[in-house]
CSV table of C-alpha atoms in Angstrom, one decimal:
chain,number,residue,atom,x,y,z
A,1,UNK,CA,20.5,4.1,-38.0
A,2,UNK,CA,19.9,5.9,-40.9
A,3,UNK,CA,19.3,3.5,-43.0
A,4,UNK,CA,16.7,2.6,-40.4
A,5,UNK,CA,14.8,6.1,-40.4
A,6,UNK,CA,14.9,5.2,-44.5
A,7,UNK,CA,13.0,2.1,-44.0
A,8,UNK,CA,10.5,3.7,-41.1
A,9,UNK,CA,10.1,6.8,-43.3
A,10,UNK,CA,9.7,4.3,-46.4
A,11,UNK,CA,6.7,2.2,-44.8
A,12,UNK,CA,4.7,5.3,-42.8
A,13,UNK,CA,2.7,4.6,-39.9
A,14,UNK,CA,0.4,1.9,-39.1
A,15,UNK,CA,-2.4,2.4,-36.5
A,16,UNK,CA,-2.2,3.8,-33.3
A,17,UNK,CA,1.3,5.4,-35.1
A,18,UNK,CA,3.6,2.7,-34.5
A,19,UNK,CA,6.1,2.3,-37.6
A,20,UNK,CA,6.3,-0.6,-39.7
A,21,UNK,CA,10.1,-1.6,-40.4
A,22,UNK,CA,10.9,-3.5,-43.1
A,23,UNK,CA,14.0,-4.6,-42.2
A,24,UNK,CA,15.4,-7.5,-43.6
A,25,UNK,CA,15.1,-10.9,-42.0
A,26,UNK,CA,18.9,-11.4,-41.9
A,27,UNK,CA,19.7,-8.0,-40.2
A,28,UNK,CA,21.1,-8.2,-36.2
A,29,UNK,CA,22.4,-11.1,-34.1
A,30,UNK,CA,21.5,-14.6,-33.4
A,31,UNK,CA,18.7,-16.2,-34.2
A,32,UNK,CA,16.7,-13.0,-35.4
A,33,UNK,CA,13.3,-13.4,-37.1
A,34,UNK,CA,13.3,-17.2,-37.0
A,35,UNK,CA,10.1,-18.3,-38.0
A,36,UNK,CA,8.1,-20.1,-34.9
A,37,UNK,CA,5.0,-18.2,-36.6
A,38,UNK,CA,3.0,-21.8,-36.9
A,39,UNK,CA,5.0,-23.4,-33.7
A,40,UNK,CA,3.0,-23.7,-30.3
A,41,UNK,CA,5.6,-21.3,-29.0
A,42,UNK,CA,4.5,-18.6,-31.2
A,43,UNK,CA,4.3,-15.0,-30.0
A,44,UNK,CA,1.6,-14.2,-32.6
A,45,UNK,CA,-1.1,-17.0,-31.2
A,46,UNK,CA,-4.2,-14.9,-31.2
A,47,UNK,CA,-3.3,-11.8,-31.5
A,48,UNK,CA,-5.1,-9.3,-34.1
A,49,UNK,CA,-3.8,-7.8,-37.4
A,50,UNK,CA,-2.6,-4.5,-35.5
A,51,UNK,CA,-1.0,-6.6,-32.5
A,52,UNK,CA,1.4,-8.4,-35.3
A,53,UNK,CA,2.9,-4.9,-36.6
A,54,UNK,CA,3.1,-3.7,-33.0
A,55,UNK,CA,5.2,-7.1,-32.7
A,56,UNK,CA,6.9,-6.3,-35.9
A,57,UNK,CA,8.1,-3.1,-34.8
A,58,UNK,CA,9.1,-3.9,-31.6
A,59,UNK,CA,11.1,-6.9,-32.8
A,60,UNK,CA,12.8,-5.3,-35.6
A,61,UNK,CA,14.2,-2.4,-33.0
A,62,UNK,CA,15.0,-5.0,-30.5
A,63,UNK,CA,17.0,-6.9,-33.0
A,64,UNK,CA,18.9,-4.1,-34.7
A,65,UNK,CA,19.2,-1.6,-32.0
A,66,UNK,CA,19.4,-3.6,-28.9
A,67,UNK,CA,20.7,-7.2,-29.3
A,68,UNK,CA,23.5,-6.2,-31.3
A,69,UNK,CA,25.0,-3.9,-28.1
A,70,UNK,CA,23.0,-6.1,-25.2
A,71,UNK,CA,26.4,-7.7,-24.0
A,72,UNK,CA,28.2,-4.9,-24.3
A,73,UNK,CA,25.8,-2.5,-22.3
A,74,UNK,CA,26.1,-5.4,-19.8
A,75,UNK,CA,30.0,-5.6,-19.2
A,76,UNK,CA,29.9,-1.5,-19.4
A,77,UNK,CA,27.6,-0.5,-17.7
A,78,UNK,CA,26.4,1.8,-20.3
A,79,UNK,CA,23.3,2.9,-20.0
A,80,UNK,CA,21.6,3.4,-23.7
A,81,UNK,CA,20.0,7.1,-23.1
A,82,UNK,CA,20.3,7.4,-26.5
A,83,UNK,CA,18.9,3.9,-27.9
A,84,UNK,CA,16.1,4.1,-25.6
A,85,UNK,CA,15.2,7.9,-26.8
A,86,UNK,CA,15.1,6.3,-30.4
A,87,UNK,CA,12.7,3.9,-29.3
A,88,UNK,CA,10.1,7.1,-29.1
A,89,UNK,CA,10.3,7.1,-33.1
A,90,UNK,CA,8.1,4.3,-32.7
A,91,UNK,CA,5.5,5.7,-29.9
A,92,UNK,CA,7.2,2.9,-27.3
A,93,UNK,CA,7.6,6.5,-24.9
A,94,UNK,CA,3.8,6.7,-24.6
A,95,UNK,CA,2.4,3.6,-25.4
A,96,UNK,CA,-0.4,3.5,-22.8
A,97,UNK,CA,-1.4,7.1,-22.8
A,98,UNK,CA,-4.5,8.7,-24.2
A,99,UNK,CA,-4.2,9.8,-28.4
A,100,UNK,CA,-5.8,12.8,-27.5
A,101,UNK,CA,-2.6,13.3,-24.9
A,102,UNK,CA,-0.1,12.8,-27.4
A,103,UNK,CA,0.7,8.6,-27.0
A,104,UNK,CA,-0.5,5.6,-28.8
A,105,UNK,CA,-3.3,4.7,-26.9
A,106,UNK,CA,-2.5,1.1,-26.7
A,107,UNK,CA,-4.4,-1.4,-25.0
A,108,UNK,CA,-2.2,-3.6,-21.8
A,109,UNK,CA,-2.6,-6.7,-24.2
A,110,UNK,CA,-1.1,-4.8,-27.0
A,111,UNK,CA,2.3,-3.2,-24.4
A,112,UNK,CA,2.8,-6.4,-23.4
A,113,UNK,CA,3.4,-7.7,-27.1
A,114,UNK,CA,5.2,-4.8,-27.5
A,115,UNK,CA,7.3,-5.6,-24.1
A,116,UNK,CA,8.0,-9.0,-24.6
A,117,UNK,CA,9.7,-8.3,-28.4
A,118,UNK,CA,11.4,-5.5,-27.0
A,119,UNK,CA,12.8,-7.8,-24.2
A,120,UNK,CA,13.8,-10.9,-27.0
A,121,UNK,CA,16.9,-7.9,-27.3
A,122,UNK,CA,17.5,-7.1,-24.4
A,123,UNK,CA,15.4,-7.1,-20.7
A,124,UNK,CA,17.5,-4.7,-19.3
A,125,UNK,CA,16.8,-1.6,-21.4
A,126,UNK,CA,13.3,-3.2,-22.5
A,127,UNK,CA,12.3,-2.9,-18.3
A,128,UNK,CA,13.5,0.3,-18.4
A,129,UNK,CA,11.1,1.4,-20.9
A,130,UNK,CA,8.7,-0.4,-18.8
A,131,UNK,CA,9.1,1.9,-15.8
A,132,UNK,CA,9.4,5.1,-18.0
A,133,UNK,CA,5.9,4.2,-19.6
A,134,UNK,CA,4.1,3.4,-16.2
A,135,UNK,CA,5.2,7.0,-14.6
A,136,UNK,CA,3.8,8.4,-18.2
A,137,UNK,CA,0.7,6.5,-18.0
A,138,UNK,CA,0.0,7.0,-14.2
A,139,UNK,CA,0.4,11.2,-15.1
A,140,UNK,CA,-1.9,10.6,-18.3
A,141,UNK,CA,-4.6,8.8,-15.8
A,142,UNK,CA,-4.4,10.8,-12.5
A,143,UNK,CA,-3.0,14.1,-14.0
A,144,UNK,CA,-4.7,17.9,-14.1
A,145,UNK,CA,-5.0,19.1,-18.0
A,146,UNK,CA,-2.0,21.5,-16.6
A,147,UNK,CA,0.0,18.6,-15.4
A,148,UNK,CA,-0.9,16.6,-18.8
A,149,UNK,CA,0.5,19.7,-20.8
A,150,UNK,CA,3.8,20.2,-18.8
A,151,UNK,CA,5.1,16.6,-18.8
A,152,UNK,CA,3.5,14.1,-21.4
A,153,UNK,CA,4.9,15.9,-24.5
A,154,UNK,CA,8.2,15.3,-23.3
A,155,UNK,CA,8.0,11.8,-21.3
A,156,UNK,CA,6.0,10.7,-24.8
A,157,UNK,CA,9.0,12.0,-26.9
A,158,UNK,CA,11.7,10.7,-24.2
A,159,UNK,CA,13.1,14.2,-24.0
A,160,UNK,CA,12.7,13.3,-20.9
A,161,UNK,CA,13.0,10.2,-19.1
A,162,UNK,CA,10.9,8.9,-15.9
A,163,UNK,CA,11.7,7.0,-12.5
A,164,UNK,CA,9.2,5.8,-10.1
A,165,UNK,CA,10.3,5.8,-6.4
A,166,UNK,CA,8.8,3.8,-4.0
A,167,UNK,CA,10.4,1.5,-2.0
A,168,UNK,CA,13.1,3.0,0.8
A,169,UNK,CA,15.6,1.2,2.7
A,170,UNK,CA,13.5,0.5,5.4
A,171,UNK,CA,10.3,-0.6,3.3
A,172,UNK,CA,10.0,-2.9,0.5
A,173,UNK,CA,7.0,-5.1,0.7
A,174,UNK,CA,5.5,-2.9,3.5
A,175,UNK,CA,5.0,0.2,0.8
A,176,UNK,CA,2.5,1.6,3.3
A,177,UNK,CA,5.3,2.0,6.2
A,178,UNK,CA,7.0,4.6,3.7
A,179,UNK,CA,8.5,7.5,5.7
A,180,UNK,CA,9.7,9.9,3.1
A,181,UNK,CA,8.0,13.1,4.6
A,182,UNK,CA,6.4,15.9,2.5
A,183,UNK,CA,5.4,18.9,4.6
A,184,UNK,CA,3.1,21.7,3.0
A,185,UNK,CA,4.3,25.3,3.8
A,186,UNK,CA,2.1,27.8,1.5
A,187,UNK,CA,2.5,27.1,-2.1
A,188,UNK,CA,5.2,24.3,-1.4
A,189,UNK,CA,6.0,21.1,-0.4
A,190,UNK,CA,9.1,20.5,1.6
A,191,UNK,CA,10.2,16.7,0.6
A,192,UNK,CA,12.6,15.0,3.3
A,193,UNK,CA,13.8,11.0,3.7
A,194,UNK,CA,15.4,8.6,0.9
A,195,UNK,CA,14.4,6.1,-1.8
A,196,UNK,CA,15.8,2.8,-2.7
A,197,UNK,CA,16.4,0.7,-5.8
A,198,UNK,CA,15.9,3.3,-7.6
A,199,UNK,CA,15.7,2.5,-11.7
A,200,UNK,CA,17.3,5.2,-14.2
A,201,UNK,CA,18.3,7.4,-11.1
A,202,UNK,CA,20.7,9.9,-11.5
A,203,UNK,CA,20.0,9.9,-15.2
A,204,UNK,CA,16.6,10.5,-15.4
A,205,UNK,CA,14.7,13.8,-15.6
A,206,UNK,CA,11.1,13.6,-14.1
A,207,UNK,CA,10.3,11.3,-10.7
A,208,UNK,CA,7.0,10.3,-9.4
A,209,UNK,CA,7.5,9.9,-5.6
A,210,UNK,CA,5.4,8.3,-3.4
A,211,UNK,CA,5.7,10.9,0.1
A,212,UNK,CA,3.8,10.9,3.4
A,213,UNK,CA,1.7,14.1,3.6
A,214,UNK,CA,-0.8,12.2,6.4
A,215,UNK,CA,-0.8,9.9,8.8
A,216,UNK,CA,0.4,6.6,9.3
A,217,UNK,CA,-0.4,3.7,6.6
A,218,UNK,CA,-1.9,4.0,3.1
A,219,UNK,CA,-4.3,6.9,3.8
A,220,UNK,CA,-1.4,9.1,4.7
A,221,UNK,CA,0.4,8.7,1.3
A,222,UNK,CA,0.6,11.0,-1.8
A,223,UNK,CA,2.4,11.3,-4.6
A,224,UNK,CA,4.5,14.1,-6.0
A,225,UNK,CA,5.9,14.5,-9.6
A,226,UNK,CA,9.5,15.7,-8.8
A,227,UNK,CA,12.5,17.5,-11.3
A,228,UNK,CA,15.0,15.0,-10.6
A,229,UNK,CA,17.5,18.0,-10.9
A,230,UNK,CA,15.9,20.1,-7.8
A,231,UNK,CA,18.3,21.7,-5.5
A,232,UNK,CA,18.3,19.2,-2.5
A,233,UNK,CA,18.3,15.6,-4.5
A,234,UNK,CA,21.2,13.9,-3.9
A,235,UNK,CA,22.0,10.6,-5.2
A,236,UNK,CA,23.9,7.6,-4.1
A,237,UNK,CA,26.6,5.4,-5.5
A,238,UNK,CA,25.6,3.2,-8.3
A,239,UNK,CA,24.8,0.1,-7.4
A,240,UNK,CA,26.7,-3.1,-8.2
A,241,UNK,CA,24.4,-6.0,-9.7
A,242,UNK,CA,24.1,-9.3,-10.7
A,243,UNK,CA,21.6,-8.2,-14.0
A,244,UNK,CA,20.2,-5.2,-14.8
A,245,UNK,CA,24.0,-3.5,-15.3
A,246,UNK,CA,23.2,-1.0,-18.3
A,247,UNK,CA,20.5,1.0,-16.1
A,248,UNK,CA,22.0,2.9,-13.0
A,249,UNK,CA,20.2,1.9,-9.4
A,250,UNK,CA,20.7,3.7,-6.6
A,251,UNK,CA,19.2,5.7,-3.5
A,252,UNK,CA,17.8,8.9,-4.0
A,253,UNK,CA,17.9,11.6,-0.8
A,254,UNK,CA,15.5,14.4,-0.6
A,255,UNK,CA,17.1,17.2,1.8
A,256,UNK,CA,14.7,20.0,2.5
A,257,UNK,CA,13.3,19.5,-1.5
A,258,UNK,CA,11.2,22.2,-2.4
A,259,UNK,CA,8.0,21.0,-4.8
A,260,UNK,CA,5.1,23.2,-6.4
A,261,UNK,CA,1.7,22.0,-4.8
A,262,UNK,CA,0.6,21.6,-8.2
A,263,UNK,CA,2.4,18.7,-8.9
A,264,UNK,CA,0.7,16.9,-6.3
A,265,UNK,CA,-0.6,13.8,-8.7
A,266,UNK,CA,-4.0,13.2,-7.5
A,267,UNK,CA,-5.3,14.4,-4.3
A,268,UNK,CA,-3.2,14.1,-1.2
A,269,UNK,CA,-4.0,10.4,0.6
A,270,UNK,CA,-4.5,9.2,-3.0
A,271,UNK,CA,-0.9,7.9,-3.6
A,272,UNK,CA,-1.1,4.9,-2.4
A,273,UNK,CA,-3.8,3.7,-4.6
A,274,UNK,CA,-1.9,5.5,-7.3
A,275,UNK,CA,0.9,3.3,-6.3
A,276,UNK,CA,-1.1,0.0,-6.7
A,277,UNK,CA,-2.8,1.0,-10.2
A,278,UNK,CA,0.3,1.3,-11.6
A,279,UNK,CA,2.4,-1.7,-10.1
A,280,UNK,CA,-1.0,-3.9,-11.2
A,281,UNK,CA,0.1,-2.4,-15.4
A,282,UNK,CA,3.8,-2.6,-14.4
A,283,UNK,CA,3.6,-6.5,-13.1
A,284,UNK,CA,2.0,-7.5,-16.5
A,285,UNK,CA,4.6,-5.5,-18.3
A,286,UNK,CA,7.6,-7.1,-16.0
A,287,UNK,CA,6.3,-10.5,-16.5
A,288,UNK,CA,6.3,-9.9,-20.1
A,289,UNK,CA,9.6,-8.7,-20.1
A,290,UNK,CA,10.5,-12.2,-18.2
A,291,UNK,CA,8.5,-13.8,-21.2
A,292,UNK,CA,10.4,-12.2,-23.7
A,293,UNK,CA,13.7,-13.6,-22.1
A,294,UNK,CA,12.4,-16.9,-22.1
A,295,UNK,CA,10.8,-16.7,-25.9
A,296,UNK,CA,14.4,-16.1,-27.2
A,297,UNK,CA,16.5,-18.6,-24.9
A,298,UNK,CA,14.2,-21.2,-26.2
A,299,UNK,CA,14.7,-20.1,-29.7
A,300,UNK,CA,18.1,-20.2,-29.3
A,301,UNK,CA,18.7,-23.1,-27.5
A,302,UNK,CA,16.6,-25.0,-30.3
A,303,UNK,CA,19.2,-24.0,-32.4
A,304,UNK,CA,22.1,-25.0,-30.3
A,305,UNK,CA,20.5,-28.4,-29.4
A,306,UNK,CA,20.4,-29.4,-33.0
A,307,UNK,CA,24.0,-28.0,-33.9
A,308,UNK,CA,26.0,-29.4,-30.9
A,309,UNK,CA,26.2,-33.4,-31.3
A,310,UNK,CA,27.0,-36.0,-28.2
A,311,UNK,CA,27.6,-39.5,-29.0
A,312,UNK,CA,27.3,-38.9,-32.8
A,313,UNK,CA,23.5,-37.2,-32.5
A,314,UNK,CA,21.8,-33.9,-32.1
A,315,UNK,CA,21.2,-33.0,-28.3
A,316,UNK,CA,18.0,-32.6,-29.1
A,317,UNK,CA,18.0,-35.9,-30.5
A,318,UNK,CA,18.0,-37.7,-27.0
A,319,UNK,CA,14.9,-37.9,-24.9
A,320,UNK,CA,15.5,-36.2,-21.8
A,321,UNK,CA,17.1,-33.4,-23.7
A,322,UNK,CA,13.4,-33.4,-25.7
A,323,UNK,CA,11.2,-33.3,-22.2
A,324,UNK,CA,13.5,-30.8,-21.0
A,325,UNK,CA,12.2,-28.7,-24.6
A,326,UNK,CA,8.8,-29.6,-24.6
A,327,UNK,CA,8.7,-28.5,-20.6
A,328,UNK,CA,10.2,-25.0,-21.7
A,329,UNK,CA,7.9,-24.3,-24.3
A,330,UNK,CA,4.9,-25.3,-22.0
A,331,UNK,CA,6.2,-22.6,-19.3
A,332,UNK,CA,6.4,-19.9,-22.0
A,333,UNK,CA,2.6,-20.8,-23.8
A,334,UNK,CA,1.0,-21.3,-20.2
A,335,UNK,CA,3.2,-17.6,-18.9
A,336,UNK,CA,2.2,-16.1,-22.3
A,337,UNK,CA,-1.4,-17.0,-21.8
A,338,UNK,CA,-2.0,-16.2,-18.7
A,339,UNK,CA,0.0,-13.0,-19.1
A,340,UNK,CA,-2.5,-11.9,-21.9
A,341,UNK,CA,-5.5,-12.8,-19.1
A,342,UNK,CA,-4.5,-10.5,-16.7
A,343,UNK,CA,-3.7,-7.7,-19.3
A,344,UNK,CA,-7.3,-8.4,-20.6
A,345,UNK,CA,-8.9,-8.0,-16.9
A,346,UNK,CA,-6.9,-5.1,-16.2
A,347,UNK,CA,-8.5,-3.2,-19.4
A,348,UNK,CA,-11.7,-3.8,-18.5
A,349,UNK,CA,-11.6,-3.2,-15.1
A,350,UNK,CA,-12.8,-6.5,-13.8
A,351,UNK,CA,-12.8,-7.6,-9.9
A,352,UNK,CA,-10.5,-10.1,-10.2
A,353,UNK,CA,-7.7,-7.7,-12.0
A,354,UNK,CA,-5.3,-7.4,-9.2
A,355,UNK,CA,-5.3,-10.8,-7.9
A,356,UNK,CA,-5.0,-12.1,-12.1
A,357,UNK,CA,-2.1,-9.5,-12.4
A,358,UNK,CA,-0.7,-11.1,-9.2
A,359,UNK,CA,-1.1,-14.3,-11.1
A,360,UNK,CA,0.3,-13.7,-13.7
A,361,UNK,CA,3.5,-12.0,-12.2
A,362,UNK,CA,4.2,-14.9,-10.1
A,363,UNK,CA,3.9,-18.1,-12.4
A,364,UNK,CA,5.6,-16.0,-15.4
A,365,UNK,CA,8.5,-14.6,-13.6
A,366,UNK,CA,8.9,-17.7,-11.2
A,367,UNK,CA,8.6,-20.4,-14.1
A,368,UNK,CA,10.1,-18.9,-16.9
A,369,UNK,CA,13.4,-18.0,-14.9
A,370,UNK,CA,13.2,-21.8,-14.5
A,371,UNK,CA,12.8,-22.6,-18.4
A,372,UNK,CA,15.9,-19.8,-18.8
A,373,UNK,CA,17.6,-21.8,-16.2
A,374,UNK,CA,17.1,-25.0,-17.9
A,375,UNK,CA,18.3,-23.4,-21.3
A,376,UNK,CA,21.7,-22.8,-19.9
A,377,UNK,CA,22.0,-26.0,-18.8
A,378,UNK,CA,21.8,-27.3,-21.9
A,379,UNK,CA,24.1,-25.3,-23.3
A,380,UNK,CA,26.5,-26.8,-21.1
A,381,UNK,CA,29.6,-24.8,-19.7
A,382,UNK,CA,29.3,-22.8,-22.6
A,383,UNK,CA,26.2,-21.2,-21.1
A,384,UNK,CA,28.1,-20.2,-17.8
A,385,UNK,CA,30.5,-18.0,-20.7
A,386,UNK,CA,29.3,-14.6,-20.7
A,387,UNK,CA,30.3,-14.7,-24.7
A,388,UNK,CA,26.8,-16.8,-24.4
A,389,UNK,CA,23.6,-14.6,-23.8
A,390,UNK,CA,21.7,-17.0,-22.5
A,391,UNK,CA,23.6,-16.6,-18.8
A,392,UNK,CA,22.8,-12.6,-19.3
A,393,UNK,CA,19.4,-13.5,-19.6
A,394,UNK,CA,19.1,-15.9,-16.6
A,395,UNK,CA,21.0,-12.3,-14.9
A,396,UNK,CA,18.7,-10.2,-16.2
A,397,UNK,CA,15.2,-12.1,-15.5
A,398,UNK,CA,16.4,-12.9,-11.5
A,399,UNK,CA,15.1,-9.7,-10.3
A,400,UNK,CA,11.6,-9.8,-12.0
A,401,UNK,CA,10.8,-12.4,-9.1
A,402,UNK,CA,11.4,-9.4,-6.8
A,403,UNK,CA,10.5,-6.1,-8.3
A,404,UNK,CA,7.3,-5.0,-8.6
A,405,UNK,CA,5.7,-7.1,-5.8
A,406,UNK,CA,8.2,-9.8,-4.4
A,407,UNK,CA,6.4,-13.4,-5.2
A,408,UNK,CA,6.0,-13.9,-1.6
A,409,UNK,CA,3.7,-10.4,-2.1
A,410,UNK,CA,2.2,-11.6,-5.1
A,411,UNK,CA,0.9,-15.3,-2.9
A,412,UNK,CA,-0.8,-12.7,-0.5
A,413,UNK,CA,-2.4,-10.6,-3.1
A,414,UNK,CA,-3.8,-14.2,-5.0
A,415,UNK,CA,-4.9,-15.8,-1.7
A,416,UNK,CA,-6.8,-12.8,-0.1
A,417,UNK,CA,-8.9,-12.8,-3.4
A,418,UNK,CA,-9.9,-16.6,-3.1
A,419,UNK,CA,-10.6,-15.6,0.7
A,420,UNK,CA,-12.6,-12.9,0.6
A,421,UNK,CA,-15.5,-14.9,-1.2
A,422,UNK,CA,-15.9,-17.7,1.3
């Protein structure tokens, strides 16, 4: 790590204040920094001078600080408070939020570069970072210049880290039939009922809960930024998985919280809407994170295809195993594409964001799990060996069908925008 700090401190800062490393091309695991830079597959296919050092940066940390301990974090459980909190060294705690608020200022095309590289090392910690950048951003948007003041500086430098809590046990897709009461009494709210799936819980410091201050449905919603460590959180027993096993999940209870009426986010019967703007940012980010996966378990099954032989040839030397290639690389171009649409209609607002975000979440997380799919089948029974990161990869990319909008949600959301203009 040190030697790391030499080579950041060595290069300065770049725009926006994200660090050039210059990092070797031989440092990490596997197949870092192979060069797909004039390949249909590459990441760096349109993208502007500044977007290939934020690619840069966020490659060289995910192939020196988080590939190297990926499978490890994974069989322990471990989650990487300290790894992640390095990441803020490059600005990856605040990348959406305002320069004038203390973040990079970054652009949605330009976080989900930054996303996908991240994810190349490891999807896990990189979705994570997601989630801890969407509560930062949705502060930075909807916050009071107080608000701003008392929590970006920290979220930005990962002193502190961020959960968002929506979903309960009895509503998922439903978000609107939340029950999680908060009751104003004089300068307080009094915060009662339970939240599910919880990312980063009982390790994080700062939660943006989504509470019912009104009546039923979406008018009736608002959202609350919460000290995880108030007297009256509780949390539950740590999930068990199938991916996403180096972040803790897990219920969190509110019992009689108390919470200052100034850290109402918004005004009260906002928070739904609150909700929505930032699950539209964090379904680009989550389907870059998917895209990531996929970039690197192409990448690396290229590589396997041509060193394992079958009937005295490259793998890669027989047809099928070819089509099989060539259909990968045409989900991660097409997901990678269409990815960088919605990010593009998101930051600029157009009428067609949501549905495009919806888009974009459903093909990439639905087709690339497919591609990741077909890369461990080619690597045979060694792919079902967890010494083999391609079957941590298929783990960790299951779940991005599901979070953030389930893709049964995200059909809804893409046909009631082709509707509504007949």
């Amino acid at each position: 790590y040190n030697e790391y700090k030499s080579y950041l401190s060595m290069y300065g800062l770049v725009r926006h204040g994200i660090r050039r490393c210059g990092l070797s091309a031989d440092c990490g695991s596997r197949s870092i920094f192979r060069t797909f830079t004039s390949s249909c597959i590459s990441p760096e296919i349109g993208l502007t001078d500044d977007q290939k050092e934020y690619r840069e940066a966020a490659l060289t940390f995910a192939k020196t600080e988080l590939a190297p301990k990926m499978q490890e974090w994974d069989l322990t459980e471990e989650f990487p408070i300290d790894v992640i909190k390095r990441s803020a060294d490059l600005g990856f705690g605040g990348l959406f939020v305002s320069e004038e608020h203390g973040g990079l200022g970054l652009g949605r095309i330009d976080g989900s570069v930054v996303f996908e590289a991240l994810s190349q090392g490891c999807v896990s910690t990189s979705a994570f970072i997601t989630i801890h950048n969407m509560v930062n951003a949705m502060i930075d948007t909807f916050g009071t210049d107080v608000q701003r003041a008392a929590f970006i500086p920290d979220l930005c430098s990962m002193r502190k880290l961020a959960s968002y809590c929506l979903t309960e046990p009895g509503s998922g897709s439903d978000a609107a039939a939340l029950v999680t009461s908060a009751k104003r009494v004089g300068a307080k709210y009094i915060v009662n009922g339970s939240k599910a799936f919880i990312s980063g819980a009982s390790a994080t410091d700062l939660m943006v809960v989504m509470t019912r201050t009104g009546g039923k449905g979406p008018k009736g919603v608002s959202a609350l930024i919460i000290d995880a460590r108030s007297p009256g959180i509780t949390f539950g027993q740590k999930e068990k998985k199938v991916g996403w096993n180096n972040q803790p999940t897990c219920i969190v209870n509110f019992d009689d919280v108390e919470v200052p009426v100034e850290n109402l986010l918004g005004s009260e019967g906002q928070g739904f809407n609150l909700a929505m703007h930032g699950l539209n940012g964090g379904r680009v980010n989550i389907a870059s994170c998917s895209l990531g996966a996929a970039q690197q378990c192409l990448e690396d099954v290229l590589q396997y295809t041509n060193d394992r032989k079958a009937f005295s040839q490259p793998l890669h030397g027989f047809q099928h195993v070819q089509f099989k290639l060539a259909d990968m690389a045409t989900k991660v171009t097409t997901s990678r594409l269409l990815i960088r649409e919605a990010a593009r209609a998101l930051d600029a607002g157009a009428p067609n964001a949501v549905a495009l975000c919806a888009m974009c979440k459903l093909h990439a997380t639905e087709s690339l799990f497919k591609a990741i799919d077909d890369a461990l089948q080619l690597h045979g029974g060694y792919g079902y060996l967890k010494s083999y990161p391609v079957q941590q990869y298929w783990r960790d990319t299951r779940v991005n069908r599901i979070l953030e909008g389930t893709s049964e949600v995200m059909h809804m959301l893409v046909a009631r925008d082709l509707l509504k203009h007949l």
